[in-house]
CSV table of C-alpha atoms in Angstrom, one decimal:
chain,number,residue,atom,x,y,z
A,1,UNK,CA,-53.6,204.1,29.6
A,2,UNK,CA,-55.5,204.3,26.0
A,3,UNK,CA,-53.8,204.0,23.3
A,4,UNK,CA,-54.0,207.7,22.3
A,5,UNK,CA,-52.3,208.5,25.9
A,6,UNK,CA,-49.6,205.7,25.0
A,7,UNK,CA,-48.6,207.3,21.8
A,8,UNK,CA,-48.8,210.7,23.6
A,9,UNK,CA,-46.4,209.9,26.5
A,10,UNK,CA,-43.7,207.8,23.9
A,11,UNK,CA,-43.6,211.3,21.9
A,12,UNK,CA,-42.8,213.1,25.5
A,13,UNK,CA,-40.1,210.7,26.1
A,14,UNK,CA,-38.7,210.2,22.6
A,15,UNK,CA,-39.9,213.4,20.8
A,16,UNK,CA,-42.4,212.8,17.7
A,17,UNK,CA,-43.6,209.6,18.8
A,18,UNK,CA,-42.8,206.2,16.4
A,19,UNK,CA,-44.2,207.3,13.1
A,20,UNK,CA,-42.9,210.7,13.4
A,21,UNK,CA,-46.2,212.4,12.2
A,22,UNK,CA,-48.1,215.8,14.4
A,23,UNK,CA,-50.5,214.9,16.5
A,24,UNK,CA,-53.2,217.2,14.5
A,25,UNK,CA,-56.1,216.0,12.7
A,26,UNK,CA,-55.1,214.0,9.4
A,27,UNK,CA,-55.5,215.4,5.8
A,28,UNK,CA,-58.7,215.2,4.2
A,29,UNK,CA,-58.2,214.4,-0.1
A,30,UNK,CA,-57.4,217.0,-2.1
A,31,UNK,CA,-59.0,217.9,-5.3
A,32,UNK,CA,-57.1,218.1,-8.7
A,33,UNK,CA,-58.2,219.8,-11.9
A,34,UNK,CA,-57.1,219.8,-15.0
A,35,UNK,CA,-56.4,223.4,-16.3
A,36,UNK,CA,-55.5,223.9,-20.1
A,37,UNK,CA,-53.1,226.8,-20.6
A,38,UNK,CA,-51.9,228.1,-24.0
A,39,UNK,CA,-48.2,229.0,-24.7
A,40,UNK,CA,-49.1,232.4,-24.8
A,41,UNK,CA,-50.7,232.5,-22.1
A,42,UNK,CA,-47.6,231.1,-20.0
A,43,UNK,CA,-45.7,233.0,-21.6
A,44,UNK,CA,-47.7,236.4,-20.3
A,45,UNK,CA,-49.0,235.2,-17.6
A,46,UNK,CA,-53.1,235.3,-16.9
A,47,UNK,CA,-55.6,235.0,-14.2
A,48,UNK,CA,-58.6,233.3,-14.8
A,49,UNK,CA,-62.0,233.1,-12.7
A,50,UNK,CA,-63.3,229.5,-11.8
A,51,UNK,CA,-66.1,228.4,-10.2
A,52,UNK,CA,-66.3,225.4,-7.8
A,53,UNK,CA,-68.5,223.4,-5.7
A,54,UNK,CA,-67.1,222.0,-2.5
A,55,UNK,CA,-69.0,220.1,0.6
A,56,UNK,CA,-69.1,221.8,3.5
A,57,UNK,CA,-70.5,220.7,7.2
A,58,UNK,CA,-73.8,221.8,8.2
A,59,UNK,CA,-74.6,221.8,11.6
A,60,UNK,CA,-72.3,220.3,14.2
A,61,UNK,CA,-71.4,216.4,13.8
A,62,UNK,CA,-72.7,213.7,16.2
A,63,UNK,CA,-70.3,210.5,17.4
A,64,UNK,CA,-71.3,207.3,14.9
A,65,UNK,CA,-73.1,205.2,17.4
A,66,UNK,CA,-71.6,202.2,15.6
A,67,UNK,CA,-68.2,202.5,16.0
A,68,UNK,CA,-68.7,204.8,19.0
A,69,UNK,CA,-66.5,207.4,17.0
A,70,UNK,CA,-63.6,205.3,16.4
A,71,UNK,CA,-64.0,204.9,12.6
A,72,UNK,CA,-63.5,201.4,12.5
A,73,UNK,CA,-65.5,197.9,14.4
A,74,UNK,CA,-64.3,194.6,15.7
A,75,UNK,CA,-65.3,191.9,13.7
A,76,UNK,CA,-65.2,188.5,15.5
A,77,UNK,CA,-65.4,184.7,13.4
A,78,UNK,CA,-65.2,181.0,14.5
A,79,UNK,CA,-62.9,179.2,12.6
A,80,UNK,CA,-63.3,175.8,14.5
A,81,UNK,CA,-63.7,174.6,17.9
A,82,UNK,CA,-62.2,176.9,19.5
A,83,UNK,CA,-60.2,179.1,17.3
A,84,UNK,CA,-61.6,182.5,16.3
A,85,UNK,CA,-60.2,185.8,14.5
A,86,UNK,CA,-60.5,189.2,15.2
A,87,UNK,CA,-60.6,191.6,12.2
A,88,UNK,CA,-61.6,195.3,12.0
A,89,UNK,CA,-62.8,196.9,9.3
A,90,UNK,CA,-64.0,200.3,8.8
A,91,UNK,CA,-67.5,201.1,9.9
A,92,UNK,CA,-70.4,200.8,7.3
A,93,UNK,CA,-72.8,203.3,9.1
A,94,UNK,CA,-69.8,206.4,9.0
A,95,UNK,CA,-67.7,205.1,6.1
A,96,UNK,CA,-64.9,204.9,8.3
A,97,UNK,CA,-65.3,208.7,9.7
A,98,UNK,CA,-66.7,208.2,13.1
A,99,UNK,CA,-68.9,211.1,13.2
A,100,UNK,CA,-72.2,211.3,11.4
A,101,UNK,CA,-73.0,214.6,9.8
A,102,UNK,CA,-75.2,216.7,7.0
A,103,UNK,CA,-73.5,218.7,4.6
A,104,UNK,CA,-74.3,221.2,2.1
A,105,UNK,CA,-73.2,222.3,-1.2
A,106,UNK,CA,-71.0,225.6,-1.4
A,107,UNK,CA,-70.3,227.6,-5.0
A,108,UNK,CA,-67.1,229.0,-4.6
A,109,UNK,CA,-65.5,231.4,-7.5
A,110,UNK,CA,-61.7,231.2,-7.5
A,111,UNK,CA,-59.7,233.5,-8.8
A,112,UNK,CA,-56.4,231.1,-10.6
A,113,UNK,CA,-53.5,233.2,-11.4
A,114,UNK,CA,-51.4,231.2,-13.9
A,115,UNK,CA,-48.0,232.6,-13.8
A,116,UNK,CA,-45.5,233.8,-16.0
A,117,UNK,CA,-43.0,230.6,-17.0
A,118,UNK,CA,-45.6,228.2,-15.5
A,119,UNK,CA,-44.8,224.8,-16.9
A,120,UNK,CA,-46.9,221.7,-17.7
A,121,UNK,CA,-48.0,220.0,-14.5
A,122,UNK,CA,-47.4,222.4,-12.6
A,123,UNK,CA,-49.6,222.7,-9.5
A,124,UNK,CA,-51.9,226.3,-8.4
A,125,UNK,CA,-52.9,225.1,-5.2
A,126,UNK,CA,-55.7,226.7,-2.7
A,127,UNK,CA,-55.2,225.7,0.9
A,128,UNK,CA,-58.1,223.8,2.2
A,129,UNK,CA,-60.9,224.2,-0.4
A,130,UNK,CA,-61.5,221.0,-1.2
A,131,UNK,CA,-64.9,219.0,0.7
A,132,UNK,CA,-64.7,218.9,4.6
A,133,UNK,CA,-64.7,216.1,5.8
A,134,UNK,CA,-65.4,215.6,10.0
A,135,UNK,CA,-62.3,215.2,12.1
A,136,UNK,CA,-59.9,215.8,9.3
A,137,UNK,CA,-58.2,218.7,8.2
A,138,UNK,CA,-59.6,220.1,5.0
A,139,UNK,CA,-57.7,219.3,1.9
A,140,UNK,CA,-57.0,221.0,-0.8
A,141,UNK,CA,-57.8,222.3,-4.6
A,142,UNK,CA,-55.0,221.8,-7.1
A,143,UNK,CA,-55.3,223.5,-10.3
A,144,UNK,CA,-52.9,221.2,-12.8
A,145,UNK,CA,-51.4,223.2,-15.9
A,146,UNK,CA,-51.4,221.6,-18.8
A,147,UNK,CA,-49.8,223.2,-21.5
A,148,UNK,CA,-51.4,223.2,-24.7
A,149,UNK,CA,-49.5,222.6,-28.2
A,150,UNK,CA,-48.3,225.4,-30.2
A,151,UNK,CA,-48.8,226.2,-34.5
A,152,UNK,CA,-45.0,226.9,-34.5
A,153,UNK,CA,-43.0,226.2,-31.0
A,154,UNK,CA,-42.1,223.5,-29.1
A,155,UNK,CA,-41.2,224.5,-25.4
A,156,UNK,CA,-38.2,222.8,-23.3
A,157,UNK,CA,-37.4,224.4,-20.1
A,158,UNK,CA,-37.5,227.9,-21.0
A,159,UNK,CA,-36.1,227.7,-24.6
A,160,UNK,CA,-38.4,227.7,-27.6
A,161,UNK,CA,-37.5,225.7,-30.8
A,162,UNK,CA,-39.0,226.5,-34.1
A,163,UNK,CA,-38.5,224.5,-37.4
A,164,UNK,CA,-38.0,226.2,-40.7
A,165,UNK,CA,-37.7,224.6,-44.1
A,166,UNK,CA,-35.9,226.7,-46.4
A,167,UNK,CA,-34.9,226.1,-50.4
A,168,UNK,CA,-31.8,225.4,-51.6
A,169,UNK,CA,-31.6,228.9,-53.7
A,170,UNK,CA,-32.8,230.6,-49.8
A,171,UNK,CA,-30.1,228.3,-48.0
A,172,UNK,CA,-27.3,229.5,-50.2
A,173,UNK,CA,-28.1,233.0,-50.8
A,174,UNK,CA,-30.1,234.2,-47.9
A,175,UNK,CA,-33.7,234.4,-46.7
A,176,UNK,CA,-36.0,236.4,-44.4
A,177,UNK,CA,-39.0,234.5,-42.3
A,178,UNK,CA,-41.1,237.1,-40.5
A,179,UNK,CA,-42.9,235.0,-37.3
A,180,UNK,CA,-45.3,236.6,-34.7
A,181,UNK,CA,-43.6,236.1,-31.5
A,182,UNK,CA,-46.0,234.8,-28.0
A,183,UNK,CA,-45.8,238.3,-26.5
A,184,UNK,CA,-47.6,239.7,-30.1
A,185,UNK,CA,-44.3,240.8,-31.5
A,186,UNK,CA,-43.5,240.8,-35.0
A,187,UNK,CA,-39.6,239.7,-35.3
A,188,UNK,CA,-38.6,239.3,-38.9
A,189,UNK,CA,-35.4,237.0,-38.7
A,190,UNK,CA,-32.7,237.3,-41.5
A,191,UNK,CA,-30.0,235.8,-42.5
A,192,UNK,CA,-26.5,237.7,-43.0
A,193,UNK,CA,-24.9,238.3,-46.2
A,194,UNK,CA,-22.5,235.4,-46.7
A,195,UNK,CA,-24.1,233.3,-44.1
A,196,UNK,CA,-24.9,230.0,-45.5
A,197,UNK,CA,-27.4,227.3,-43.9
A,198,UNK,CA,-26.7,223.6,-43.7
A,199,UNK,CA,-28.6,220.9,-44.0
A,200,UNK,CA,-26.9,219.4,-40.6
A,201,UNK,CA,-24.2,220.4,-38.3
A,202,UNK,CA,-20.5,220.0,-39.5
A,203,UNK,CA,-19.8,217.0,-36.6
A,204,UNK,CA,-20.2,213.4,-36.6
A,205,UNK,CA,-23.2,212.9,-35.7
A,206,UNK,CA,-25.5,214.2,-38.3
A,207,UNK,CA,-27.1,216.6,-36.0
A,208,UNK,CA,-30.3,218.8,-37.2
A,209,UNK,CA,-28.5,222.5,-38.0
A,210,UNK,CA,-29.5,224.9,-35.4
A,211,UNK,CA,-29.2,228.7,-34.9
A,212,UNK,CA,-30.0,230.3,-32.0
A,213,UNK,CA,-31.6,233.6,-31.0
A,214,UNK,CA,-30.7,234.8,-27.3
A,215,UNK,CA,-32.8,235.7,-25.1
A,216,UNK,CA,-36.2,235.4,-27.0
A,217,UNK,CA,-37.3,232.0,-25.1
A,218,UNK,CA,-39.6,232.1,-22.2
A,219,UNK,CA,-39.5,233.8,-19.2
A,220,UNK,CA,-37.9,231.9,-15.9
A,221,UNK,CA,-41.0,231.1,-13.5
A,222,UNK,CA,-40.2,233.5,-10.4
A,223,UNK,CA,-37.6,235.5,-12.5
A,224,UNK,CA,-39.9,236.6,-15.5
A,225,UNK,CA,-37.1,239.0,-16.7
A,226,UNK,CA,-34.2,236.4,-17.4
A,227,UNK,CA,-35.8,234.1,-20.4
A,228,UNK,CA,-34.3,231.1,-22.2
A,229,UNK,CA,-33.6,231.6,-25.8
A,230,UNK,CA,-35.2,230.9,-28.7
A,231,UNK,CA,-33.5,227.7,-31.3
A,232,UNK,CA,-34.6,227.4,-35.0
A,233,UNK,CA,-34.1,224.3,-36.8
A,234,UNK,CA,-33.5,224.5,-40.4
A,235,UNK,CA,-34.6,221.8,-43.2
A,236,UNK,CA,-33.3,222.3,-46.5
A,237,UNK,CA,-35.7,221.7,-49.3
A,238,UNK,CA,-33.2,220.3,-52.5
A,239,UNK,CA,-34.8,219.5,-56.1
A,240,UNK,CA,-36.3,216.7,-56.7
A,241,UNK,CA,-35.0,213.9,-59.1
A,242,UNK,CA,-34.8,215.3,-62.5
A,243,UNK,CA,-36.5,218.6,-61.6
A,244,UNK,CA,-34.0,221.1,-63.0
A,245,UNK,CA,-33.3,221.4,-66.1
A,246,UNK,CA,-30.3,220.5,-68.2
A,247,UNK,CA,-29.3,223.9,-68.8
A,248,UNK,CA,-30.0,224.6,-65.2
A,249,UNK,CA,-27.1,222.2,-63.8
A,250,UNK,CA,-24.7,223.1,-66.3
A,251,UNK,CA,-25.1,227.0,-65.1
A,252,UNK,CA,-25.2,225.7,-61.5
A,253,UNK,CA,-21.8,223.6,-62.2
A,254,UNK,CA,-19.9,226.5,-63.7
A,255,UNK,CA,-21.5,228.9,-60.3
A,256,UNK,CA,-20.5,226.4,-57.6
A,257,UNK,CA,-17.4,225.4,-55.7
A,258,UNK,CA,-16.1,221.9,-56.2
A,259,UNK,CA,-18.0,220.9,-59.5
A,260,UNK,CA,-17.6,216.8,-60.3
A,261,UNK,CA,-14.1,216.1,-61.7
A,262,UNK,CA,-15.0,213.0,-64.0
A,263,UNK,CA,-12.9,209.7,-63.3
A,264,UNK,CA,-11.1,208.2,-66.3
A,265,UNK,CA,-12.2,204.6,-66.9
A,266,UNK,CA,-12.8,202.3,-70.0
A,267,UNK,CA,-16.5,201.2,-69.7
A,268,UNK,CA,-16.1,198.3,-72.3
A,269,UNK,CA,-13.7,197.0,-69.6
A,270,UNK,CA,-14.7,193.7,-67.5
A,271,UNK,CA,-13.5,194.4,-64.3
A,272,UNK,CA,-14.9,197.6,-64.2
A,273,UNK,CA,-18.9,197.9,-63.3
A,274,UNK,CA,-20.9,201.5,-63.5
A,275,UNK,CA,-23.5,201.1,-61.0
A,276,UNK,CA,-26.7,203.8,-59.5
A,277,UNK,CA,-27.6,204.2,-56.4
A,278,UNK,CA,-31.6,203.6,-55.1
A,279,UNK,CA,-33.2,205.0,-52.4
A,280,UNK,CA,-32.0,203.9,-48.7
A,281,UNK,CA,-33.1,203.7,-45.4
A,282,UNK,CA,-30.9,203.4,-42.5
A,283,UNK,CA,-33.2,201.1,-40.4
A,284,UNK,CA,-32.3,198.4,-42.6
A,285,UNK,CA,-28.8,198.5,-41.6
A,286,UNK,CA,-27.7,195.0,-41.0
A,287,UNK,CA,-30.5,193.8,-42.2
A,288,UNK,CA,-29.2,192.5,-45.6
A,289,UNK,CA,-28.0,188.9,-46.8
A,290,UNK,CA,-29.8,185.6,-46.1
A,291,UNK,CA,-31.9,185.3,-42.7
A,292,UNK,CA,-30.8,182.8,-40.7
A,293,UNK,CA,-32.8,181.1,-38.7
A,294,UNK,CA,-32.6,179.7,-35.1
A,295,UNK,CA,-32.6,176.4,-35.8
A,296,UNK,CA,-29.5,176.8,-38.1
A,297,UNK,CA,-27.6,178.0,-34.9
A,298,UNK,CA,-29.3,174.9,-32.5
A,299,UNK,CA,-28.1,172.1,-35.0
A,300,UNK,CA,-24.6,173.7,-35.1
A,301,UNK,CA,-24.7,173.7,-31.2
A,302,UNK,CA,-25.8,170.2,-30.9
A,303,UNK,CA,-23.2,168.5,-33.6
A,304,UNK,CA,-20.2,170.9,-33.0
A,305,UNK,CA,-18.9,170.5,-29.8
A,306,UNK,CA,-15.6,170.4,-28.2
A,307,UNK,CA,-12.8,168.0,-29.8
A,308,UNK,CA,-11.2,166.4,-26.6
A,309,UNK,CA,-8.0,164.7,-26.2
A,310,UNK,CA,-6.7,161.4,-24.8
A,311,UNK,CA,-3.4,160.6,-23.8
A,312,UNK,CA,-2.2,157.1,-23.9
């Protein structure tokens, strides 16, 4: 028995055979493409007409008289006196195919529907498009989305996230911001009377301040009517140093809650210092003082160790 028919009998007895693969023609390779998608048009959805050109047989294939159609030849070397090796290698004349065959060039126009909620790398396949390839199953074409960068949003999932930089004078008193939405729409977002924007979050962790509008994200791939929501993530814009003026911040102090209560100290005193602050970064952190350097820490290694004991 060949070793086809040994492999054929093993998956009568034992049911798929020891690698647990069908016993139809392997895969040929697939083609991939790169396809560049705006965010509006995932967010609508399109279909877009591509042409291709794929390999196709021509003519029926004749058995490689090399490898007598096995893909692959013996290849037998002295060592020494009488030691040899036996290697096999794919076939030269077939490239490894077994079957020797002319081909011809197909044009193929393809029509790629890009679907509503696609995502980046997502995958538009067509079933066995790609070159044919003798004794193999045709692979495939693979369309690859890749999702081009938006002017205003940023897309996670199906939630959009917009950043708006508002002035102090809008953050406190109010402001309207009128943005053209990825389906065309106009949505003019305003801020309610009284409602007041941060320039973080009121928790520990200094978190951007966020608001949120439901339901205005994109839509769900395969469920285009349930969409993700739409965040907006506010920067507010203070004065700069010594940009208002004097009589500008004494209004401003006599407007706002919680004005500066001056603290009652003598200036001429010694123990008391009047300092500014200068501008800080936080990556510096525990970064101040005198650098000390490795060798500093070896020396002290070396010359400090343990104190021992000795009883008499």
């Amino acid at each position: 028995v060949g070793a086809a028919g040994g492999e054929d009998l093993f998956s009568m007895f034992f049911g798929g055979g020891r690698s647990g693969r069908s016993a139809g023609p392997r895969k040929g390779p697939s083609v991939n493409h790169p396809l560049k998608v705006s965010l509006e048009d995932l967010y609508n959805g399109k279909t877009v007409k591509l042409a291709v050109n794929r390999k196709i047989i021509e003519g029926t294939p004749v058995e490689c008289s090399e490898c007598k159609g096995q893909g692959a030849v013996m290849e037998v070397r002295q060592l020494g006196p009488g030691m040899i090796t036996q290697t096999q290698r794919p076939c030269d004349k077939c490239k490894g195919v077994g079957q020797k065959c002319d081909f011809k060039s197909e044009r193929k126009v393809l029509e790629v529907h890009v679907e509503k909620g696609m995502m980046h790398n997502d995958k538009i396949t067509f079933r066995e498009m790609a070159d044919e390839v003798p004794k193999m199953q045709t692979g495939d074409i693979n369309f690859i989305i890749q999702e081009k960068d938006h002017d205003l949003f940023k897309r996670k999932g199906a939630d959009l996230l917009a950043v708006k930089e508002v002035s102090l004078n809008q953050a406190l008193c109010g402001f309207t911001w009128k943005i053209k939405h990825l389906d065309g729409r106009v949505l003019v977002i305003k801020s309610r009377p009284g409602e007041v924007i941060k320039p973080e979050q009121n928790t520990k962790d200094a978190l951007p301040f966020v608001k949120v509008l439901p339901d205005e994200g994109m839509p769900s791939k395969g469920n285009p009517f349930v969409r993700g929501n739409m965040y907006v993530m506010f920067r507010v814009k203070f004065p700069e140093d010594n940009e208002l003026p004097e009589s500008v911040i004494e209004q401003l102090k006599q407007l706002l809650p919680e004005p500066d209560e001056p603290e009652e100290y003598d200036p001429m005193d010694e123990g008391v210092e009047e300092v500014h602050l200068n501008q800080g970064d936080l990556k510096s952190f525990g970064k101040g003082g005198a650098a000390m350097s490795s060798e500093a820490h070896d020396s002290d290694d070396e010359e400090g160790g343990p104190v021992q004991c000795q009883q008499s």
